[in-house]
């Protein structure tokens, strides 16, 4: 058992490993763990596509999800992803998690808005990965949480 806690408490006494993080710094530790998991390809991409919002496209100009209302009409509740097999924008299914096709998790794509302007969008996963790689590497987290980068890895 691994215990992550600032103090060596009753639970830590029975642990195989105690990680004494600095108070209120566990988020930094876990963001770094996520960065390592992605860097080492420990995630299951099919699960991310089907069970999460990681394939949903985000507008790079304002950081919001791309919606049908952005494209010239339709619901603010309708989101989109990029289908890698068809190389085109597709509506995210609303009644089921299943989709016949392959949603992109990486890359950036150009889409035309309802007003005729063109913007770049990217899957949520791609933006998360970029943020983790620039702001949450183990060396950066170590400074915040006090856990050595090699232990995080």
PDB file of N, CA, C and O in Angstrom, residues 10-87:
ATOM      1  N   UNK A  10      -1.269   7.173  11.322  1.00  0.00           N
ATOM      2  CA  UNK A  10      -1.555   5.767  11.639  1.00  0.00           C
ATOM      3  C   UNK A  10      -1.632   4.903  10.386  1.00  0.00           C
ATOM      4  O   UNK A  10      -1.171   3.750  10.378  1.00  0.00           O
ATOM      5  N   UNK A  11      -2.198   5.421   9.331  1.00  0.00           N
ATOM      6  CA  UNK A  11      -2.284   4.660   8.084  1.00  0.00           C
ATOM      7  C   UNK A  11      -0.902   4.481   7.468  1.00  0.00           C
ATOM      8  O   UNK A  11      -0.568   3.408   6.960  1.00  0.00           O
ATOM      9  N   UNK A  12      -0.078   5.505   7.520  1.00  0.00           N
ATOM     10  CA  UNK A  12       1.274   5.428   6.962  1.00  0.00           C
ATOM     11  C   UNK A  12       2.115   4.368   7.670  1.00  0.00           C
ATOM     12  O   UNK A  12       3.027   3.789   7.068  1.00  0.00           O
ATOM     13  N   UNK A  13       1.822   4.108   8.949  1.00  0.00           N
ATOM     14  CA  UNK A  13       2.561   3.086   9.709  1.00  0.00           C
ATOM     15  C   UNK A  13       2.465   1.712   9.058  1.00  0.00           C
ATOM     16  O   UNK A  13       3.400   0.913   9.125  1.00  0.00           O
ATOM     17  N   UNK A  14       1.336   1.417   8.410  1.00  0.00           N
ATOM     18  CA  UNK A  14       1.130   0.101   7.806  1.00  0.00           C
ATOM     19  C   UNK A  14       1.429   0.083   6.306  1.00  0.00           C
ATOM     20  O   UNK A  14       1.291  -0.954   5.666  1.00  0.00           O
ATOM     21  N   UNK A  15       1.833   1.218   5.764  1.00  0.00           N
ATOM     22  CA  UNK A  15       2.070   1.330   4.317  1.00  0.00           C
ATOM     23  C   UNK A  15       3.398   0.716   3.919  1.00  0.00           C
ATOM     24  O   UNK A  15       4.357   0.683   4.699  1.00  0.00           O
ATOM     25  N   UNK A  16       3.450   0.243   2.673  1.00  0.00           N
ATOM     26  CA  UNK A  16       4.722  -0.204   2.102  1.00  0.00           C
ATOM     27  C   UNK A  16       5.578   1.005   1.736  1.00  0.00           C
ATOM     28  O   UNK A  16       6.794   0.973   1.857  1.00  0.00           O
ATOM     29  N   UNK A  17       4.905   2.050   1.263  1.00  0.00           N
ATOM     30  CA  UNK A  17       5.590   3.287   0.873  1.00  0.00           C
ATOM     31  C   UNK A  17       4.785   4.470   1.392  1.00  0.00           C
ATOM     32  O   UNK A  17       3.567   4.506   1.251  1.00  0.00           O
ATOM     33  N   UNK A  18       5.476   5.420   1.988  1.00  0.00           N
ATOM     34  CA  UNK A  18       4.845   6.672   2.406  1.00  0.00           C
ATOM     35  C   UNK A  18       5.480   7.800   1.606  1.00  0.00           C
ATOM     36  O   UNK A  18       6.698   7.968   1.617  1.00  0.00           O
ATOM     37  N   UNK A  19       4.658   8.549   0.883  1.00  0.00           N
ATOM     38  CA  UNK A  19       5.138   9.713   0.136  1.00  0.00           C
ATOM     39  C   UNK A  19       4.704  10.963   0.901  1.00  0.00           C
ATOM     40  O   UNK A  19       3.535  11.335   0.876  1.00  0.00           O
ATOM     41  N   UNK A  20       5.639  11.624   1.580  1.00  0.00           N
ATOM     42  CA  UNK A  20       5.291  12.791   2.391  1.00  0.00           C
ATOM     43  C   UNK A  20       5.211  14.073   1.554  1.00  0.00           C
ATOM     44  O   UNK A  20       6.137  14.886   1.542  1.00  0.00           O
ATOM     45  N   UNK A  21       4.101  14.247   0.875  1.00  0.00           N
ATOM     46  CA  UNK A  21       3.928  15.452   0.057  1.00  0.00           C
ATOM     47  C   UNK A  21       3.767  16.674   0.960  1.00  0.00           C
ATOM     48  O   UNK A  21       3.304  16.568   2.099  1.00  0.00           O
ATOM     49  N   UNK A  22       4.156  17.817   0.434  1.00  0.00           N
ATOM     50  CA  UNK A  22       3.918  19.061   1.157  1.00  0.00           C
ATOM     51  C   UNK A  22       2.408  19.287   1.254  1.00  0.00           C
ATOM     52  O   UNK A  22       1.646  18.861   0.371  1.00  0.00           O
ATOM     53  N   UNK A  23       1.991  19.961   2.306  1.00  0.00           N
ATOM     54  CA  UNK A  23       0.571  20.235   2.525  1.00  0.00           C
ATOM     55  C   UNK A  23      -0.028  20.933   1.298  1.00  0.00           C
ATOM     56  O   UNK A  23       0.570  21.857   0.737  1.00  0.00           O
ATOM     57  N   UNK A  24      -1.205  20.476   0.887  1.00  0.00           N
ATOM     58  CA  UNK A  24      -1.985  21.044  -0.218  1.00  0.00           C
ATOM     59  C   UNK A  24      -1.257  21.014  -1.561  1.00  0.00           C
ATOM     60  O   UNK A  24      -1.517  21.834  -2.437  1.00  0.00           O
ATOM     61  N   UNK A  25      -0.364  20.036  -1.746  1.00  0.00           N
ATOM     62  CA  UNK A  25       0.369  19.947  -3.018  1.00  0.00           C
ATOM     63  C   UNK A  25       0.085  18.658  -3.775  1.00  0.00           C
ATOM     64  O   UNK A  25       0.738  18.377  -4.781  1.00  0.00           O
ATOM     65  N   UNK A  26      -0.890  17.872  -3.318  1.00  0.00           N
ATOM     66  CA  UNK A  26      -1.154  16.592  -3.972  1.00  0.00           C
ATOM     67  C   UNK A  26      -1.624  16.767  -5.409  1.00  0.00           C
ATOM     68  O   UNK A  26      -1.366  15.915  -6.250  1.00  0.00           O
ATOM     69  N   UNK A  27      -2.276  17.874  -5.732  1.00  0.00           N
ATOM     70  CA  UNK A  27      -2.701  18.104  -7.120  1.00  0.00           C
ATOM     71  C   UNK A  27      -1.489  18.180  -8.048  1.00  0.00           C
ATOM     72  O   UNK A  27      -1.505  17.623  -9.158  1.00  0.00           O
ATOM     73  N   UNK A  28      -0.429  18.841  -7.605  1.00  0.00           N
ATOM     74  CA  UNK A  28       0.792  18.931  -8.417  1.00  0.00           C
ATOM     75  C   UNK A  28       1.377  17.545  -8.658  1.00  0.00           C
ATOM     76  O   UNK A  28       1.813  17.220  -9.768  1.00  0.00           O
ATOM     77  N   UNK A  29       1.369  16.726  -7.613  1.00  0.00           N
ATOM     78  CA  UNK A  29       1.861  15.352  -7.749  1.00  0.00           C
ATOM     79  C   UNK A  29       1.036  14.584  -8.772  1.00  0.00           C
ATOM     80  O   UNK A  29       1.585  13.957  -9.687  1.00  0.00           O
ATOM     81  N   UNK A  30      -0.288  14.640  -8.659  1.00  0.00           N
ATOM     82  CA  UNK A  30      -1.140  13.842  -9.551  1.00  0.00           C
ATOM     83  C   UNK A  30      -1.133  14.353 -10.990  1.00  0.00           C
ATOM     84  O   UNK A  30      -1.218  13.556 -11.927  1.00  0.00           O
ATOM     85  N   UNK A  31      -1.006  15.653 -11.179  1.00  0.00           N
ATOM     86  CA  UNK A  31      -0.889  16.170 -12.555  1.00  0.00           C
ATOM     87  C   UNK A  31       0.402  15.634 -13.184  1.00  0.00           C
ATOM     88  O   UNK A  31       0.432  15.265 -14.359  1.00  0.00           O
ATOM     89  N   UNK A  32       1.445  15.557 -12.396  1.00  0.00           N
ATOM     90  CA  UNK A  32       2.712  15.025 -12.891  1.00  0.00           C
ATOM     91  C   UNK A  32       2.613  13.528 -13.177  1.00  0.00           C
ATOM     92  O   UNK A  32       3.169  13.038 -14.161  1.00  0.00           O
ATOM     93  N   UNK A  33       1.902  12.805 -12.345  1.00  0.00           N
ATOM     94  CA  UNK A  33       1.671  11.376 -12.597  1.00  0.00           C
ATOM     95  C   UNK A  33       0.939  11.207 -13.938  1.00  0.00           C
ATOM     96  O   UNK A  33       1.285  10.338 -14.746  1.00  0.00           O
ATOM     97  N   UNK A  34      -0.042  12.056 -14.184  1.00  0.00           N
ATOM     98  CA  UNK A  34      -0.757  12.018 -15.471  1.00  0.00           C
ATOM     99  C   UNK A  34       0.197  12.275 -16.622  1.00  0.00           C
ATOM    100  O   UNK A  34       0.137  11.604 -17.660  1.00  0.00           O
ATOM    101  N   UNK A  35       1.098  13.230 -16.454  1.00  0.00           N
ATOM    102  CA  UNK A  35       2.070  13.548 -17.507  1.00  0.00           C
ATOM    103  C   UNK A  35       2.933  12.327 -17.812  1.00  0.00           C
ATOM    104  O   UNK A  35       3.147  11.986 -18.973  1.00  0.00           O
ATOM    105  N   UNK A  36       3.398  11.653 -16.781  1.00  0.00           N
ATOM    106  CA  UNK A  36       4.237  10.463 -16.965  1.00  0.00           C
ATOM    107  C   UNK A  36       3.445   9.349 -17.644  1.00  0.00           C
ATOM    108  O   UNK A  36       3.944   8.689 -18.554  1.00  0.00           O
ATOM    109  N   UNK A  37       2.204   9.152 -17.221  1.00  0.00           N
ATOM    110  CA  UNK A  37       1.375   8.110 -17.831  1.00  0.00           C
ATOM    111  C   UNK A  37       1.214   8.339 -19.330  1.00  0.00           C
ATOM    112  O   UNK A  37       1.309   7.397 -20.126  1.00  0.00           O
ATOM    113  N   UNK A  38       0.976   9.584 -19.725  1.00  0.00           N
ATOM    114  CA  UNK A  38       0.824   9.885 -21.153  1.00  0.00           C
ATOM    115  C   UNK A  38       2.151   9.758 -21.874  1.00  0.00           C
ATOM    116  O   UNK A  38       2.240   9.165 -22.953  1.00  0.00           O
ATOM    117  N   UNK A  39       3.212  10.282 -21.274  1.00  0.00           N
ATOM    118  CA  UNK A  39       4.540  10.210 -21.896  1.00  0.00           C
ATOM    119  C   UNK A  39       4.969   8.764 -22.143  1.00  0.00           C
ATOM    120  O   UNK A  39       5.601   8.457 -23.151  1.00  0.00           O
ATOM    121  N   UNK A  40       4.586   7.879 -21.235  1.00  0.00           N
ATOM    122  CA  UNK A  40       4.967   6.475 -21.356  1.00  0.00           C
ATOM    123  C   UNK A  40       3.879   5.629 -22.021  1.00  0.00           C
ATOM    124  O   UNK A  40       3.951   4.398 -22.019  1.00  0.00           O
ATOM    125  N   UNK A  41       2.864   6.290 -22.585  1.00  0.00           N
ATOM    126  CA  UNK A  41       1.766   5.630 -23.303  1.00  0.00           C
ATOM    127  C   UNK A  41       1.066   4.558 -22.462  1.00  0.00           C
ATOM    128  O   UNK A  41       0.772   3.463 -22.954  1.00  0.00           O
ATOM    129  N   UNK A  42       0.764   4.884 -21.223  1.00  0.00           N
ATOM    130  CA  UNK A  42       0.092   3.953 -20.333  1.00  0.00           C
ATOM    131  C   UNK A  42      -1.430   4.080 -20.384  1.00  0.00           C
ATOM    132  O   UNK A  42      -2.136   3.286 -19.773  1.00  0.00           O
ATOM    133  N   UNK A  43      -1.915   5.072 -21.114  1.00  0.00           N
ATOM    134  CA  UNK A  43      -3.359   5.270 -21.228  1.00  0.00           C
ATOM    135  C   UNK A  43      -3.927   4.329 -22.293  1.00  0.00           C
ATOM    136  O   UNK A  43      -3.210   3.845 -23.150  1.00  0.00           O
ATOM    137  N   UNK A  44      -5.227   4.089 -22.213  1.00  0.00           N
ATOM    138  CA  UNK A  44      -5.918   3.263 -23.212  1.00  0.00           C
ATOM    139  C   UNK A  44      -6.710   4.213 -24.111  1.00  0.00           C
ATOM    140  O   UNK A  44      -7.768   4.716 -23.719  1.00  0.00           O
ATOM    141  N   UNK A  45      -6.201   4.448 -25.301  1.00  0.00           N
ATOM    142  CA  UNK A  45      -6.811   5.419 -26.209  1.00  0.00           C
ATOM    143  C   UNK A  45      -8.259   5.084 -26.558  1.00  0.00           C
ATOM    144  O   UNK A  45      -9.093   5.980 -26.658  1.00  0.00           O
ATOM    145  N   UNK A  46      -8.554   3.810 -26.758  1.00  0.00           N
ATOM    146  CA  UNK A  46      -9.941   3.446 -27.085  1.00  0.00           C
ATOM    147  C   UNK A  46     -10.893   3.816 -25.948  1.00  0.00           C
ATOM    148  O   UNK A  46     -12.009   4.266 -26.184  1.00  0.00           O
ATOM    149  N   UNK A  47     -10.451   3.630 -24.718  1.00  0.00           N
ATOM    150  CA  UNK A  47     -11.256   4.030 -23.570  1.00  0.00           C
ATOM    151  C   UNK A  47     -11.444   5.551 -23.567  1.00  0.00           C
ATOM    152  O   UNK A  47     -12.548   6.046 -23.345  1.00  0.00           O
ATOM    153  N   UNK A  48     -10.366   6.289 -23.812  1.00  0.00           N
ATOM    154  CA  UNK A  48     -10.461   7.751 -23.843  1.00  0.00           C
ATOM    155  C   UNK A  48     -11.444   8.218 -24.906  1.00  0.00           C
ATOM    156  O   UNK A  48     -12.218   9.150 -24.669  1.00  0.00           O
ATOM    157  N   UNK A  49     -11.437   7.573 -26.057  1.00  0.00           N
ATOM    158  CA  UNK A  49     -12.348   7.953 -27.137  1.00  0.00           C
ATOM    159  C   UNK A  49     -13.806   7.689 -26.775  1.00  0.00           C
ATOM    160  O   UNK A  49     -14.683   8.480 -27.066  1.00  0.00           O
ATOM    161  N   UNK A  50     -14.058   6.543 -26.153  1.00  0.00           N
ATOM    162  CA  UNK A  50     -15.440   6.125 -25.930  1.00  0.00           C
ATOM    163  C   UNK A  50     -16.036   6.597 -24.602  1.00  0.00           C
ATOM    164  O   UNK A  50     -17.223   6.855 -24.521  1.00  0.00           O
ATOM    165  N   UNK A  51     -15.228   6.733 -23.584  1.00  0.00           N
ATOM    166  CA  UNK A  51     -15.768   6.964 -22.246  1.00  0.00           C
ATOM    167  C   UNK A  51     -15.454   8.343 -21.648  1.00  0.00           C
ATOM    168  O   UNK A  51     -15.843   8.609 -20.512  1.00  0.00           O
ATOM    169  N   UNK A  52     -14.750   9.184 -22.389  1.00  0.00           N
ATOM    170  CA  UNK A  52     -14.392  10.503 -21.854  1.00  0.00           C
ATOM    171  C   UNK A  52     -14.664  11.585 -22.896  1.00  0.00           C
ATOM    172  O   UNK A  52     -15.047  11.295 -24.026  1.00  0.00           O
ATOM    173  N   UNK A  53     -14.405  12.816 -22.519  1.00  0.00           N
ATOM    174  CA  UNK A  53     -14.552  13.936 -23.459  1.00  0.00           C
ATOM    175  C   UNK A  53     -13.223  14.301 -24.116  1.00  0.00           C
ATOM    176  O   UNK A  53     -13.097  15.362 -24.716  1.00  0.00           O
ATOM    177  N   UNK A  54     -12.230  13.429 -24.052  1.00  0.00           N
ATOM    178  CA  UNK A  54     -10.901  13.740 -24.567  1.00  0.00           C
ATOM    179  C   UNK A  54     -10.866  13.943 -26.086  1.00  0.00           C
ATOM    180  O   UNK A  54      -9.963  14.593 -26.593  1.00  0.00           O
ATOM    181  N   UNK A  55     -11.834  13.428 -26.824  1.00  0.00           N
ATOM    182  CA  UNK A  55     -11.866  13.617 -28.274  1.00  0.00           C
ATOM    183  C   UNK A  55     -12.651  14.869 -28.683  1.00  0.00           C
ATOM    184  O   UNK A  55     -12.570  15.303 -29.834  1.00  0.00           O
ATOM    185  N   UNK A  56     -13.394  15.455 -27.767  1.00  0.00           N
ATOM    186  CA  UNK A  56     -14.204  16.643 -28.094  1.00  0.00           C
ATOM    187  C   UNK A  56     -13.281  17.802 -28.466  1.00  0.00           C
ATOM    188  O   UNK A  56     -12.275  18.047 -27.806  1.00  0.00           O
ATOM    189  N   UNK A  57     -13.638  18.508 -29.526  1.00  0.00           N
ATOM    190  CA  UNK A  57     -12.802  19.594 -30.028  1.00  0.00           C
ATOM    191  C   UNK A  57     -12.980  20.873 -29.217  1.00  0.00           C
ATOM    192  O   UNK A  57     -14.083  21.255 -28.854  1.00  0.00           O
ATOM    193  N   UNK A  58     -11.846  21.527 -28.994  1.00  0.00           N
ATOM    194  CA  UNK A  58     -11.796  22.793 -28.278  1.00  0.00           C
ATOM    195  C   UNK A  58     -11.296  23.861 -29.237  1.00  0.00           C
ATOM    196  O   UNK A  58     -10.314  23.649 -29.964  1.00  0.00           O
ATOM    197  N   UNK A  59     -11.966  25.003 -29.214  1.00  0.00           N
ATOM    198  CA  UNK A  59     -11.519  26.149 -30.012  1.00  0.00           C
ATOM    199  C   UNK A  59     -10.223  26.691 -29.416  1.00  0.00           C
ATOM    200  O   UNK A  59     -10.157  26.974 -28.234  1.00  0.00           O
ATOM    201  N   UNK A  60      -9.193  26.845 -30.249  1.00  0.00           N
ATOM    202  CA  UNK A  60      -7.930  27.363 -29.734  1.00  0.00           C
ATOM    203  C   UNK A  60      -7.966  28.882 -29.550  1.00  0.00           C
ATOM    204  O   UNK A  60      -7.146  29.424 -28.824  1.00  0.00           O
ATOM    205  N   UNK A  61      -8.950  29.530 -30.165  1.00  0.00           N
ATOM    206  CA  UNK A  61      -9.020  30.993 -30.029  1.00  0.00           C
ATOM    207  C   UNK A  61      -9.626  31.421 -28.697  1.00  0.00           C
ATOM    208  O   UNK A  61      -9.272  32.467 -28.157  1.00  0.00           O
ATOM    209  N   UNK A  62     -10.535  30.617 -28.112  1.00  0.00           N
ATOM    210  CA  UNK A  62     -11.157  31.036 -26.857  1.00  0.00           C
ATOM    211  C   UNK A  62     -11.190  29.947 -25.785  1.00  0.00           C
ATOM    212  O   UNK A  62     -11.645  30.185 -24.669  1.00  0.00           O
ATOM    213  N   UNK A  63     -10.715  28.728 -26.106  1.00  0.00           N
ATOM    214  CA  UNK A  63     -10.651  27.661 -25.115  1.00  0.00           C
ATOM    215  C   UNK A  63     -11.970  26.983 -24.804  1.00  0.00           C
ATOM    216  O   UNK A  63     -12.054  26.175 -23.890  1.00  0.00           O
ATOM    217  N   UNK A  64     -13.017  27.277 -25.577  1.00  0.00           N
ATOM    218  CA  UNK A  64     -14.320  26.647 -25.364  1.00  0.00           C
ATOM    219  C   UNK A  64     -14.503  25.482 -26.335  1.00  0.00           C
ATOM    220  O   UNK A  64     -13.907  25.443 -27.408  1.00  0.00           O
ATOM    221  N   UNK A  65     -15.394  24.561 -25.948  1.00  0.00           N
ATOM    222  CA  UNK A  65     -15.733  23.488 -26.872  1.00  0.00           C
ATOM    223  C   UNK A  65     -16.340  24.074 -28.138  1.00  0.00           C
ATOM    224  O   UNK A  65     -17.074  25.064 -28.091  1.00  0.00           O
ATOM    225  N   UNK A  66     -16.055  23.436 -29.277  1.00  0.00           N
ATOM    226  CA  UNK A  66     -16.704  23.797 -30.536  1.00  0.00           C
ATOM    227  C   UNK A  66     -18.138  23.293 -30.489  1.00  0.00           C
ATOM    228  O   UNK A  66     -18.382  22.120 -30.187  1.00  0.00           O
ATOM    229  N   UNK A  67     -19.094  24.174 -30.786  1.00  0.00           N
ATOM    230  CA  UNK A  67     -20.517  23.840 -30.700  1.00  0.00           C
ATOM    231  C   UNK A  67     -21.203  24.098 -32.038  1.00  0.00           C
ATOM    232  O   UNK A  67     -20.728  24.885 -32.846  1.00  0.00           O
ATOM    233  N   UNK A  68     -22.351  23.475 -32.213  1.00  0.00           N
ATOM    234  CA  UNK A  68     -23.120  23.686 -33.441  1.00  0.00           C
ATOM    235  C   UNK A  68     -23.469  25.166 -33.604  1.00  0.00           C
ATOM    236  O   UNK A  68     -23.476  25.679 -34.720  1.00  0.00           O
ATOM    237  N   UNK A  69     -23.727  25.849 -32.508  1.00  0.00           N
ATOM    238  CA  UNK A  69     -24.056  27.276 -32.583  1.00  0.00           C
ATOM    239  C   UNK A  69     -22.894  28.103 -33.126  1.00  0.00           C
ATOM    240  O   UNK A  69     -23.107  29.169 -33.704  1.00  0.00           O
ATOM    241  N   UNK A  70     -21.669  27.622 -32.992  1.00  0.00           N
ATOM    242  CA  UNK A  70     -20.504  28.314 -33.557  1.00  0.00           C
ATOM    243  C   UNK A  70     -20.457  28.176 -35.074  1.00  0.00           C
ATOM    244  O   UNK A  70     -19.888  29.018 -35.766  1.00  0.00           O
ATOM    245  N   UNK A  71     -21.048  27.106 -35.572  1.00  0.00           N
ATOM    246  CA  UNK A  71     -20.939  26.785 -36.997  1.00  0.00           C
ATOM    247  C   UNK A  71     -22.088  27.344 -37.833  1.00  0.00           C
ATOM    248  O   UNK A  71     -22.222  26.997 -38.995  1.00  0.00           O
ATOM    249  N   UNK A  72     -22.900  28.169 -37.219  1.00  0.00           N
ATOM    250  CA  UNK A  72     -23.942  28.822 -37.995  1.00  0.00           C
ATOM    251  C   UNK A  72     -25.341  28.379 -37.670  1.00  0.00           C
ATOM    252  O   UNK A  72     -26.270  28.592 -38.452  1.00  0.00           O
ATOM    253  N   UNK A  73     -25.512  27.790 -36.563  1.00  0.00           N
ATOM    254  CA  UNK A  73     -26.855  27.354 -36.179  1.00  0.00           C
ATOM    255  C   UNK A  73     -26.803  26.049 -35.448  1.00  0.00           C
ATOM    256  O   UNK A  73     -25.812  25.339 -35.474  1.00  0.00           O
ATOM    257  N   UNK A  74     -27.845  25.765 -34.769  1.00  0.00           N
ATOM    258  CA  UNK A  74     -27.881  24.525 -34.019  1.00  0.00           C
ATOM    259  C   UNK A  74     -27.705  24.765 -32.541  1.00  0.00           C
ATOM    260  O   UNK A  74     -27.540  25.886 -32.074  1.00  0.00           O
ATOM    261  N   UNK A  75     -27.696  23.701 -31.824  1.00  0.00           N
ATOM    262  CA  UNK A  75     -27.688  23.731 -30.370  1.00  0.00           C
ATOM    263  C   UNK A  75     -26.312  24.026 -29.784  1.00  0.00           C
ATOM    264  O   UNK A  75     -25.292  23.549 -30.292  1.00  0.00           O
ATOM    265  N   UNK A  76     -26.309  24.742 -28.688  1.00  0.00           N
ATOM    266  CA  UNK A  76     -25.083  24.934 -27.914  1.00  0.00           C
ATOM    267  C   UNK A  76     -24.679  23.634 -27.219  1.00  0.00           C
ATOM    268  O   UNK A  76     -23.568  23.507 -26.722  1.00  0.00           O
ATOM    269  N   UNK A  77     -25.606  22.676 -27.206  1.00  0.00           N
ATOM    270  CA  UNK A  77     -25.345  21.396 -26.546  1.00  0.00           C
ATOM    271  C   UNK A  77     -24.679  20.379 -27.481  1.00  0.00           C
ATOM    272  O   UNK A  77     -24.263  19.323 -27.032  1.00  0.00           O
ATOM    273  N   UNK A  78     -24.590  20.706 -28.774  1.00  0.00           N
ATOM    274  CA  UNK A  78     -23.995  19.768 -29.739  1.00  0.00           C
ATOM    275  C   UNK A  78     -22.503  20.055 -29.873  1.00  0.00           C
ATOM    276  O   UNK A  78     -22.113  21.138 -30.286  1.00  0.00           O
ATOM    277  N   UNK A  79     -21.686  19.064 -29.524  1.00  0.00           N
ATOM    278  CA  UNK A  79     -20.239  19.180 -29.627  1.00  0.00           C
ATOM    279  C   UNK A  79     -19.736  18.385 -30.830  1.00  0.00           C
ATOM    280  O   UNK A  79     -20.483  17.626 -31.445  1.00  0.00           O
ATOM    281  N   UNK A  80     -18.433  18.521 -31.109  1.00  0.00           N
ATOM    282  CA  UNK A  80     -17.844  17.893 -32.296  1.00  0.00           C
ATOM    283  C   UNK A  80     -16.512  17.237 -31.969  1.00  0.00           C
ATOM    284  O   UNK A  80     -15.859  17.582 -30.994  1.00  0.00           O
ATOM    285  N   UNK A  81     -16.133  16.323 -32.825  1.00  0.00           N
ATOM    286  CA  UNK A  81     -14.789  15.772 -32.816  1.00  0.00           C
ATOM    287  C   UNK A  81     -14.340  15.617 -34.264  1.00  0.00           C
ATOM    288  O   UNK A  81     -15.113  15.837 -35.196  1.00  0.00           O
ATOM    289  N   UNK A  82     -13.081  15.269 -34.446  1.00  0.00           N
ATOM    290  CA  UNK A  82     -12.538  15.058 -35.781  1.00  0.00           C
ATOM    291  C   UNK A  82     -12.433  13.565 -36.026  1.00  0.00           C
ATOM    292  O   UNK A  82     -11.836  12.840 -35.246  1.00  0.00           O
ATOM    293  N   UNK A  83     -13.047  13.102 -37.111  1.00  0.00           N
ATOM    294  CA  UNK A  83     -12.992  11.693 -37.477  1.00  0.00           C
ATOM    295  C   UNK A  83     -11.721  11.474 -38.299  1.00  0.00           C
ATOM    296  O   UNK A  83     -11.575  12.031 -39.396  1.00  0.00           O
ATOM    297  N   UNK A  84     -10.803  10.674 -37.777  1.00  0.00           N
ATOM    298  CA  UNK A  84      -9.521  10.431 -38.457  1.00  0.00           C
ATOM    299  C   UNK A  84      -9.698   9.623 -39.735  1.00  0.00           C
ATOM    300  O   UNK A  84      -8.961   9.836 -40.704  1.00  0.00           O
ATOM    301  N   UNK A  85     -10.644   8.695 -39.751  1.00  0.00           N
ATOM    302  CA  UNK A  85     -10.833   7.864 -40.932  1.00  0.00           C
ATOM    303  C   UNK A  85     -11.395   8.661 -42.103  1.00  0.00           C
ATOM    304  O   UNK A  85     -11.010   8.451 -43.249  1.00  0.00           O
ATOM    305  N   UNK A  86     -12.328   9.559 -41.815  1.00  0.00           N
ATOM    306  CA  UNK A  86     -12.953  10.362 -42.871  1.00  0.00           C
ATOM    307  C   UNK A  86     -12.271  11.711 -43.050  1.00  0.00           C
ATOM    308  O   UNK A  86     -12.578  12.436 -43.986  1.00  0.00           O
ATOM    309  N   UNK A  87     -11.362  12.042 -42.145  1.00  0.00           N
ATOM    310  CA  UNK A  87     -10.643  13.312 -42.159  1.00  0.00           C
ATOM    311  C   UNK A  87     -11.606  14.491 -42.262  1.00  0.00           C
ATOM    312  O   UNK A  87     -11.465  15.358 -43.112  1.00  0.00           O
TER     313      UNK A  87
END
